[in-house]
Amino acid sequence: MVLIDGKATAAAIKQEIAARVAEIVGAGGKRPHLAAVLVGHDGGSETYVKNKVLACEACGFESTLIRYEDDVTEEELLACVARLNADDAVDGFIVQLPLPRHISEQRVIEAIDYRKDVDGFHPVNVGRMAIGLPCYISATPLGILELLRRYKVETSGKRCVVLGRSNIVGKPMASLMMQKQYGDATVTVLHSRSRDLKEECRRADILIAAIGRPGFVTAAMVKPGAVVIDVGTTRVPDATRKSGYRLSGDVDFDAVKDIAAAITPVPGGVGPMTICMLMLNTLAAGEKKFYS
Ligand code: NAP
């Protein structure tokens, strides 16, 4: 069994990005600049944003963190988005989700200039991704593609099962795995209404689980020799940890690792790659790779 090490892969990619930034700056160019907007004090969001700022440092980017309390109005947040859209110093920015219930996430996403939408959530980027045009691809599916590529996992013509159909993971993942220029695989998408879910999973050469149900994928659901990618990251209570919780994937790792040809751990698999791909998108924004 091959352990697909997202942490080590992400570290290597960040070094590659830092080297490119040094080249750009050495040639008199501008250091890429990522801004992050964080609303409230949700523990998960705080951690993600902190890690994004640290990743910016590792890559040699400039970063700006803009914070609002939970009671920020939608109007104020949209005004902030408009300011960032207009700010030439900022190459790309993200608004960390989830947002408080009184704010429409969709309205905020659509207010972001798609040319600075390094999360790849704006409908223009989602649409361009779906038809194979250059664009920002959302970080989690992009990170999974990169892991498959770097670990030389053959995807063309393979049966790929994507478990989950969210806008940020399941749907773009399935779309990318299907497209000739990316996965070129035969893709099945499963969700909470799917029938024969276990049998469908067992047919997969590549199984990508993104449902947020700890340990849902058991050994009986995995074909011997399959490649298993675990996107799930659910906080489960754990009194032995200082934090009081541990992160659990959607796959029963201990049982599945003996059957799979390759598998990502949680933590240390898809998670670090996600942040790293946000950095890659920011570099692309700085270099005006997709949009001028
Ligand atoms: P989400 O928006 O909650 O979507 C979950 C999807 O799973 C839905 O499509 C849902 O089906 C499906 N589902 C839920 N229970 C199911 C079941 N018992 N059987 C079959 N399908 C089921 O989740 P998400 O945002 O995609 O995130 C999924 C997981 O990935 C979470 O643990 C999240 O924390 C993690 N995540 C990790 C990263 C990372 O960087 N590592 C990034 C993003 C997300 P319906 O559509 O029918 O409701």
mmCIF file of C-alpha atoms and ligand atoms in Angstrom, residues 140 163-166 168-170 190-193 197 210-213 216 231-234 250 270-271 274, ligand 1:
data_model
loop_
_atom_site.group_PDB
_atom_site.id
_atom_site.type_symbol
_atom_site.label_atom_id
_atom_site.label_comp_id
_atom_site.label_asym_id
_atom_site.label_seq_id
_atom_site.Cartn_x
_atom_site.Cartn_y
_atom_site.Cartn_z
ATOM 1 C CA THR A 140 -9.716 20.813 -2.913
ATOM 2 C CA LEU A 163 -19.034 10.146 -2.901
ATOM 3 C CA GLY A 164 -20.760 13.505 -2.258
ATOM 4 C CA ARG A 165 -22.072 16.230 -4.582
ATOM 5 C CA SER A 166 -21.291 19.537 -2.867
ATOM 6 C CA ILE A 168 -16.981 22.899 -3.505
ATOM 7 C CA VAL A 169 -15.849 19.267 -3.644
ATOM 8 C CA GLY A 170 -18.088 16.561 -5.122
ATOM 9 C CA LEU A 190 -23.121 9.100 -5.244
ATOM 10 C CA HIS A 191 -25.115 11.057 -2.657
ATOM 11 C CA SER A 192 -27.603 10.581 0.135
ATOM 12 C CA ARG A 193 -30.335 9.353 -2.237
ATOM 13 C CA LEU A 197 -24.139 2.742 -2.709
ATOM 14 C CA ALA A 210 -16.343 13.718 0.453
ATOM 15 C CA ILE A 211 -19.413 13.394 2.660
ATOM 16 C CA GLY A 212 -18.340 14.377 6.172
ATOM 17 C CA ARG A 213 -19.355 11.056 7.801
ATOM 18 C CA PHE A 216 -18.361 5.749 6.501
ATOM 19 C CA VAL A 231 -11.588 14.324 1.732
ATOM 20 C CA GLY A 232 -13.600 14.090 4.956
ATOM 21 C CA THR A 233 -12.442 16.135 7.923
ATOM 22 C CA THR A 234 -14.901 15.926 10.782
ATOM 23 C CA ASP A 250 -14.796 9.522 5.765
ATOM 24 C CA VAL A 270 -6.042 16.186 1.093
ATOM 25 C CA GLY A 271 -6.131 18.981 3.717
ATOM 26 C CA THR A 274 -6.083 22.305 -0.416
HETATM 27 P P1 NAP B 1 -21.408 18.937 2.234
HETATM 28 O O1 NAP B 1 -21.634 20.217 1.528
HETATM 29 O O2 NAP B 1 -21.981 18.714 3.579
HETATM 30 O O3 NAP B 1 -21.911 17.767 1.265
HETATM 31 C C1 NAP B 1 -21.931 16.443 1.695
HETATM 32 C C2 NAP B 1 -22.338 15.558 0.550
HETATM 33 O O4 NAP B 1 -22.304 14.220 1.022
HETATM 34 C C3 NAP B 1 -23.746 15.816 0.034
HETATM 35 O O5 NAP B 1 -23.760 15.718 -1.368
HETATM 36 C C4 NAP B 1 -24.563 14.684 0.674
HETATM 37 O O6 NAP B 1 -25.630 14.230 -0.118
HETATM 38 C C5 NAP B 1 -23.536 13.587 0.773
HETATM 39 N N1 NAP B 1 -23.854 12.679 1.861
HETATM 40 C C6 NAP B 1 -23.995 12.977 3.175
HETATM 41 N N2 NAP B 1 -24.273 11.864 3.873
HETATM 42 C C7 NAP B 1 -24.295 10.852 2.992
HETATM 43 C C8 NAP B 1 -24.525 9.469 3.104
HETATM 44 N N3 NAP B 1 -24.769 8.889 4.278
HETATM 45 N N4 NAP B 1 -24.474 8.712 1.996
HETATM 46 C C9 NAP B 1 -24.221 9.278 0.803
HETATM 47 N N5 NAP B 1 -23.983 10.590 0.624
HETATM 48 C C10 NAP B 1 -24.029 11.364 1.714
HETATM 49 O O7 NAP B 1 -19.884 18.597 2.386
HETATM 50 P P2 NAP B 1 -18.522 19.137 1.683
HETATM 51 O O8 NAP B 1 -18.404 20.589 1.900
HETATM 52 O O9 NAP B 1 -18.371 18.585 0.309
HETATM 53 O O10 NAP B 1 -17.488 18.392 2.618
HETATM 54 C C11 NAP B 1 -17.452 17.006 2.737
HETATM 55 C C12 NAP B 1 -16.363 16.630 3.738
HETATM 56 O O11 NAP B 1 -15.122 17.059 3.222
HETATM 57 C C13 NAP B 1 -16.500 17.305 5.106
HETATM 58 O O12 NAP B 1 -15.982 16.438 6.091
HETATM 59 C C14 NAP B 1 -15.608 18.514 4.990
HETATM 60 O O13 NAP B 1 -15.120 18.955 6.236
HETATM 61 C C15 NAP B 1 -14.504 17.932 4.145
HETATM 62 N N6 NAP B 1 -13.737 18.928 3.380
HETATM 63 C C16 NAP B 1 -12.406 18.825 3.460
HETATM 64 C C17 NAP B 1 -11.606 19.677 2.737
HETATM 65 C C18 NAP B 1 -10.139 19.523 2.812
HETATM 66 O O14 NAP B 1 -9.427 20.406 2.403
HETATM 67 N N7 NAP B 1 -9.619 18.402 3.322
HETATM 68 C C19 NAP B 1 -12.193 20.656 1.938
HETATM 69 C C20 NAP B 1 -13.583 20.725 1.836
HETATM 70 C C21 NAP B 1 -14.344 19.822 2.570
HETATM 71 P P3 NAP B 1 -26.905 15.160 -0.496
HETATM 72 O O15 NAP B 1 -26.418 16.087 -1.565
HETATM 73 O O16 NAP B 1 -27.908 14.182 -0.996
HETATM 74 O O17 NAP B 1 -27.303 15.861 0.763
#
